[in-house]
Short mmCIF file of C-alpha atoms in Angstrom, two decimals:
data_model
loop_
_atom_site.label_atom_id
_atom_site.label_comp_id
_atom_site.label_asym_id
_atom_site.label_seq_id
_atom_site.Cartn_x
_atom_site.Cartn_y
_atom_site.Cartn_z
CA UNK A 169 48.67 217.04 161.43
CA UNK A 170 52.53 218.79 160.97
CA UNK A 171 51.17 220.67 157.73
CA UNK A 172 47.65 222.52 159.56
CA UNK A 173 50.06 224.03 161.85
CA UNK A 174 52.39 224.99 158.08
CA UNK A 175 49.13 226.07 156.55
CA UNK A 176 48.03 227.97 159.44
CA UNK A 177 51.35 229.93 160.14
CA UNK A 178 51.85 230.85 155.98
CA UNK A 179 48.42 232.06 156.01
CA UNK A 180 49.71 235.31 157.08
CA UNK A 181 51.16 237.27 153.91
CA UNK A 182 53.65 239.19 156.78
CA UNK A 183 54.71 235.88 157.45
CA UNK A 184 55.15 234.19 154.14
CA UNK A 185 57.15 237.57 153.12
CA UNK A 186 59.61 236.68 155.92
CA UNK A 187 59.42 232.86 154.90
CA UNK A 188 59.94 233.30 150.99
CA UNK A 189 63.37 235.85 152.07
CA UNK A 190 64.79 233.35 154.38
CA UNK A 191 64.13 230.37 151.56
CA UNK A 192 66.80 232.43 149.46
CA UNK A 193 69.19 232.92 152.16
CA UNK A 194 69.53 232.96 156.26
CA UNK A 195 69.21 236.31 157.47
CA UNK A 196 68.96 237.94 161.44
CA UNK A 197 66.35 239.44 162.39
CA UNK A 198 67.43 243.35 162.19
CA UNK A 199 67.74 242.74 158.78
CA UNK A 200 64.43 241.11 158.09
CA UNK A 201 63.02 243.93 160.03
CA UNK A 202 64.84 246.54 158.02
CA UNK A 203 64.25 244.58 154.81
CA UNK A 204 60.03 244.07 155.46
CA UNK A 205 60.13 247.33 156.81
CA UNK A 206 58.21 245.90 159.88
CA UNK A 207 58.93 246.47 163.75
CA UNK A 208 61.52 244.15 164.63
CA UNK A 209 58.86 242.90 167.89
CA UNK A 210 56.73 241.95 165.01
CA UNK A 211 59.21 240.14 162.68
CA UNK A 212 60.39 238.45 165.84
CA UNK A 213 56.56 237.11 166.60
CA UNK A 214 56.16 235.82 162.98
CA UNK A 215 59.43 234.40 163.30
CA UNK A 216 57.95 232.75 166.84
CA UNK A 217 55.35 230.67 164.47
CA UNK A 218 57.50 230.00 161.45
CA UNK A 219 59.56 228.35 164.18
CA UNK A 220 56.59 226.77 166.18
CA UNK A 221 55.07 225.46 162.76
CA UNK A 222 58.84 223.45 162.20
CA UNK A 223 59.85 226.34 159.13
CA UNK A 224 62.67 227.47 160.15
CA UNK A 225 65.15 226.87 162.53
CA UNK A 226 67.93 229.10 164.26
CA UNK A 227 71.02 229.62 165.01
CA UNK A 228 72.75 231.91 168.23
CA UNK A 229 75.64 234.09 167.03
CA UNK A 230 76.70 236.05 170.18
CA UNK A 231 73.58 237.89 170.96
CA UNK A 232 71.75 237.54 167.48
CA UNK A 233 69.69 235.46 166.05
CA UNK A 234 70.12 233.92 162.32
CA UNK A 235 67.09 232.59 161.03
CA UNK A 236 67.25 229.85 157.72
CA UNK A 237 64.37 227.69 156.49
CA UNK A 238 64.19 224.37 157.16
CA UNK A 239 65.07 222.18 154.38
CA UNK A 240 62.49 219.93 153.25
CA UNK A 241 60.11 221.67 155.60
CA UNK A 242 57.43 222.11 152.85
CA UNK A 243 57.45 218.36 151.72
CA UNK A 244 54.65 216.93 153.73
CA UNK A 245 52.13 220.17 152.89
CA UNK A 246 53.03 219.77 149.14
CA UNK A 247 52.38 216.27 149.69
CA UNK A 248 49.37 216.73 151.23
CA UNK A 249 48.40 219.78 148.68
CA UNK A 250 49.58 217.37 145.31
CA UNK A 251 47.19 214.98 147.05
CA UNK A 252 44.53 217.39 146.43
CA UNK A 253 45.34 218.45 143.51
CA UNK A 254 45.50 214.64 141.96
CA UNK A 255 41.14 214.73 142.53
CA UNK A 256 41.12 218.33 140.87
CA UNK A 257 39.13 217.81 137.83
CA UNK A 258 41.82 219.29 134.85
CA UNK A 259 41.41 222.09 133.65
CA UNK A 260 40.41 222.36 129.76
CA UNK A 261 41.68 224.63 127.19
CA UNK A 262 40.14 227.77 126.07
CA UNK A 263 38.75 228.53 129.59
CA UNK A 264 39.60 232.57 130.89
CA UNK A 265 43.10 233.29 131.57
CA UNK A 266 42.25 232.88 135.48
CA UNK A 267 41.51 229.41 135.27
CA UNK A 268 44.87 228.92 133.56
CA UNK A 269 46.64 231.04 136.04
CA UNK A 270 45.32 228.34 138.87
CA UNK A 271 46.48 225.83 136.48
CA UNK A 272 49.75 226.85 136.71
CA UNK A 273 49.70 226.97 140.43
CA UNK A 274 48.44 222.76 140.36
CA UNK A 275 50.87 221.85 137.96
CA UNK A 276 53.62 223.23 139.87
CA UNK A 277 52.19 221.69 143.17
CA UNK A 278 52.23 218.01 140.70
CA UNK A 279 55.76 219.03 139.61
CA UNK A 280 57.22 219.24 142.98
CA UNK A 281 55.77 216.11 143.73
CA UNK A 282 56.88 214.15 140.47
CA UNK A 283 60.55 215.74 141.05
CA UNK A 284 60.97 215.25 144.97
CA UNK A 285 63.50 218.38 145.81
CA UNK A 286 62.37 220.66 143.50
CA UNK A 287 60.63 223.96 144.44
CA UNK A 288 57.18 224.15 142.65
CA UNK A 289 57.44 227.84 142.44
CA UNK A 290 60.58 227.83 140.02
CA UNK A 291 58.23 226.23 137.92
CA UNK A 292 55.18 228.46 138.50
CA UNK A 293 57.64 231.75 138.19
CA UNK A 294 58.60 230.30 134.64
CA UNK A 295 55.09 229.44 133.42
CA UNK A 296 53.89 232.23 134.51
CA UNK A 297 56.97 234.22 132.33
CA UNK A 298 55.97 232.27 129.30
CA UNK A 299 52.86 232.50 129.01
CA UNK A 300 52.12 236.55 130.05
CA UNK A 301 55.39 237.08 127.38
CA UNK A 302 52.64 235.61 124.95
CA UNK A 303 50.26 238.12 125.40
CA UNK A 304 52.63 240.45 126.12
CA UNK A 305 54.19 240.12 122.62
CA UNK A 306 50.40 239.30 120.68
CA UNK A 307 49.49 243.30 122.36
CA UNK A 308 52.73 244.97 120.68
CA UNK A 309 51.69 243.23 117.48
CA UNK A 310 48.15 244.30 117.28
CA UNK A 311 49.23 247.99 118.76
CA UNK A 312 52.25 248.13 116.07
CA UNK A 313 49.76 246.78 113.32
CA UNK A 314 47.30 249.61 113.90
CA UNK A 315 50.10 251.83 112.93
CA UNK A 316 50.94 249.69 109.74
CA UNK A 317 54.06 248.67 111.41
CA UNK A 318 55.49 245.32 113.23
CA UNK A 319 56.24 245.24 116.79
CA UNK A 320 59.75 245.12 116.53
CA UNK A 321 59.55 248.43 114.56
CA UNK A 322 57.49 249.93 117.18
CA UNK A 323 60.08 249.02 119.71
CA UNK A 324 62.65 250.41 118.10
CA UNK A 325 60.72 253.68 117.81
CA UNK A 326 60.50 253.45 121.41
CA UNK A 327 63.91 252.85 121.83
CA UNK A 328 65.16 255.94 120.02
CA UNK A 329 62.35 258.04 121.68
CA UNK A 330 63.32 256.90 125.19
CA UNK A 331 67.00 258.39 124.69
CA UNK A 332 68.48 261.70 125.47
CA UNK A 333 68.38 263.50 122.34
CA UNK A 334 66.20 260.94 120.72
CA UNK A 335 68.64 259.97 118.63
CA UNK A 336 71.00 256.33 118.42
CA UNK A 337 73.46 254.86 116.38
CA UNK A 338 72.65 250.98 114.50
CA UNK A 339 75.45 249.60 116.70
CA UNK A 340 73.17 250.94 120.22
CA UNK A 341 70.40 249.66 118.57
CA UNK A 342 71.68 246.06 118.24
CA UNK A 343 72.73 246.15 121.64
CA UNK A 344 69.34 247.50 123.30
CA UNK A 345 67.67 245.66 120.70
CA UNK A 346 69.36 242.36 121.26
CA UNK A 347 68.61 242.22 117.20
CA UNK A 348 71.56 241.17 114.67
CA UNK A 349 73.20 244.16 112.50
CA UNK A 350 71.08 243.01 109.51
CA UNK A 351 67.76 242.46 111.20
CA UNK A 352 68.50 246.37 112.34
CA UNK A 353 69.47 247.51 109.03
CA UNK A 354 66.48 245.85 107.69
CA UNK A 355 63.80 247.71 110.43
CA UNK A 356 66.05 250.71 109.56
CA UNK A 357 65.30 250.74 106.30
CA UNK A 358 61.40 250.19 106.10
CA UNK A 359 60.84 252.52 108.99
CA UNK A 360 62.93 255.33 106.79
CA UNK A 361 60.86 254.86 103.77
CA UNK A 362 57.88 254.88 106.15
CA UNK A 363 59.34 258.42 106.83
CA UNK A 364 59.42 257.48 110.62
CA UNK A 365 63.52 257.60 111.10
CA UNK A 366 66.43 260.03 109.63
CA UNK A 367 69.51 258.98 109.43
CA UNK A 368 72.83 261.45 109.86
CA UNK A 369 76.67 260.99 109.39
CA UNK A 370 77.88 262.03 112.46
CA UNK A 371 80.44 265.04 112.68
CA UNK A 372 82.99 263.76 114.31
CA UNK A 373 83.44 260.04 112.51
CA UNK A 374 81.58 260.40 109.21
CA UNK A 375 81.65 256.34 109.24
CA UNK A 376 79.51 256.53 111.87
CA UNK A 377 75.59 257.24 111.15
CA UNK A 378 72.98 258.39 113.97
CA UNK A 379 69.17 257.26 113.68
CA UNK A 380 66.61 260.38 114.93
CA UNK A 381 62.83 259.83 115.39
CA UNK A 382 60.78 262.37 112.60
CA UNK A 383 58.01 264.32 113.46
CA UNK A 384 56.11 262.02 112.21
CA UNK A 385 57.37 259.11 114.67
CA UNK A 386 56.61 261.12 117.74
CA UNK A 387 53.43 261.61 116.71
CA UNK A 388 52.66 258.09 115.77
CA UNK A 389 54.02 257.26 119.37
CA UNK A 390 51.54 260.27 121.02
CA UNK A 391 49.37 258.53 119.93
CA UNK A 392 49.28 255.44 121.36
CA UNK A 393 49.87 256.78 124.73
CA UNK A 394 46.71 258.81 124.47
CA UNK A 395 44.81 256.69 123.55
CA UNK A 396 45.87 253.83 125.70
CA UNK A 397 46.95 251.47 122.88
CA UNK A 398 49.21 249.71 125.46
CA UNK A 399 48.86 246.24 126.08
CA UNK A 400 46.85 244.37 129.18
CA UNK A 401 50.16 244.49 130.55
CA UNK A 402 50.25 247.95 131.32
CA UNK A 403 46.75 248.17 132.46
CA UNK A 404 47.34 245.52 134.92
CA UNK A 405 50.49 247.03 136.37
CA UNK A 406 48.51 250.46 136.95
CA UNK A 407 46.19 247.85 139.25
CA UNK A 408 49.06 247.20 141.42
CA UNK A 409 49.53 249.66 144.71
CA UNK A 410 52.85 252.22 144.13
CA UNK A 411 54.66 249.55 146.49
CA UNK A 412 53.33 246.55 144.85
CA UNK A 413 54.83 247.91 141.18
CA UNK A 414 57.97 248.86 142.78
CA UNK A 415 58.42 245.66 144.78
CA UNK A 416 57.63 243.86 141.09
CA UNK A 417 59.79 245.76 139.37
CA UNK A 418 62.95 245.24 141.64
CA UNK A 419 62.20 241.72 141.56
CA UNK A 420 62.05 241.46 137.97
CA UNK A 421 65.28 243.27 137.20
CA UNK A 422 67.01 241.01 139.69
CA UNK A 423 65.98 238.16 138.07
CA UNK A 424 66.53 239.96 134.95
CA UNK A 425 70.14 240.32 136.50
CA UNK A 426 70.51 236.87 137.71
CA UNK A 427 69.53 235.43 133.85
CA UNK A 428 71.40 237.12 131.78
CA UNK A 429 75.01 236.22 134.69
CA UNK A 430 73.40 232.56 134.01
CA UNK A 431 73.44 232.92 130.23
CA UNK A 432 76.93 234.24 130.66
CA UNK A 433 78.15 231.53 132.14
CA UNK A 434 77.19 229.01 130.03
CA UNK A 435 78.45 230.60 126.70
CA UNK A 436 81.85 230.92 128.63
CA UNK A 437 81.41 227.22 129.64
CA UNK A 438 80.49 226.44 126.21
CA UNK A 439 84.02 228.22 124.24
CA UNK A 440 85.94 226.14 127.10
CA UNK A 441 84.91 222.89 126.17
#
């Protein structure tokens, strides 16, 4: 059957590296070599059996090779895989967060299949998002609440902290924020009563005031980085190998990138109509 020989040649993480980079865009082999940082007589190989297995195809450009996955190449094995899936006995709420991570994984695989075209792992990449945002966001309440303070207090603690001089203006804190200039007056406020913040005219423009962390604050954040108060989150990232976190966190800020040009676009879109 067409999808064993699929199966067999993305069993290889090597190879479904080199698969997944040519799904976003044809490349030649130098560059997948320089890109995987493997030999390029390997790359070529696993190139041999994405080929072999009907995954990609090529094209000669003088005496290189470009290299672009196959459209459509995956529909038979997420056929096949959906077909599975269908017999899969569902999986029911309140199970560990590992059973709900594979049932993300099926209900992308049912996705594709209900929406012929579509990649199941746009789907999976978003689930995924949403629901580790969740606990992502329930850990900064519970650490913040500890302190007696919310989460979006504690992050703009962290926010001051993590600048040179440890000291911002309201208008930088709306922007790093992403918070409204009365939901930052507001945290402002309470977190200066709290005697966590200071606020200063500045010397040069007496209009404009700067927000510095107290003693107090510094200490409050000490804390919770000795005794690891972070989330799961940051546990789980300290799992990952050096190149693993790096690779991650590349990724992320390129989709990072890539949302925020999309959201751009479709407020511009939106004052043209």
């Amino acid at each position: 059957m067409a999808y064993d020989e699929k199966l067999r040649a993305l069993a290889d993480s090597s190879r479904r590296a080199l698969y997944e980079s040519l799904a976003r865009e044809p490349a030649y082999t130098a560059t997948l070599a320089e890109e995987s940082r493997l030999s390029q007589p390997a790359v070529s190989q696993h190139l041999k059996v994405l080929l072999e297995a009907g995954l990609v195809s090529l094209q000669r450009d003088g005496r290189r090779t470009l290299y672009a996955a196959r459209p459509g190449a995956l529909d038979e094995l997420v056929s096949y895989l959906g077909g599975l899936t269908a017999a899969t006995p569902s999986i029911e709420p309140g199970l560990p967060h590992a059973f709900e991570a594979d049932a993300i994984a099926l209900a992308a695989l049912r996705w594709a299949r209900e929406w012929p075209g579509q990649d199941p792992n746009v789907y999976a990449v978003t689930q995924r998002l949403l629901l580790m945002g969740r606990h992502v966001e329930r850990a900064l309440k519970e650490t913040a609440e500890r302190h007696g303070l919310q989460g979006s207090e504690l992050l703009l603690l962290d926010a001051i902290n993590l600048t040179p001089g440890h000291s911002l203006t309201p208008s930088q804190l709306q922007m790093r924020l992403g918070l409204t200039k009365g939901a930052v007056t507001k945290l402002m406020n309470n977190l200066e009563r709290l005697g966590l913040i200071c606020r200063s005219a500045s010397q040069q423009d007496r209009r404009i005031s700067h927000v510095a962390l107290t003693t107090k604050a510094q200490g409050t954040l000490k804390t919770i980085l000795d005794h690891h108060e972070y989330g799961a989150d940051h546990a789980a990232a300290k799992r990952l190998t050096a190149n693993g976190l790096t690779q991650l966190a590349h990724l992320l800020q390129h989709f990072h990138g890539l949302m925020e040009e999309e959201l751009a676009r479709r407020a511009a879109s939106d004052k043209s109509e």
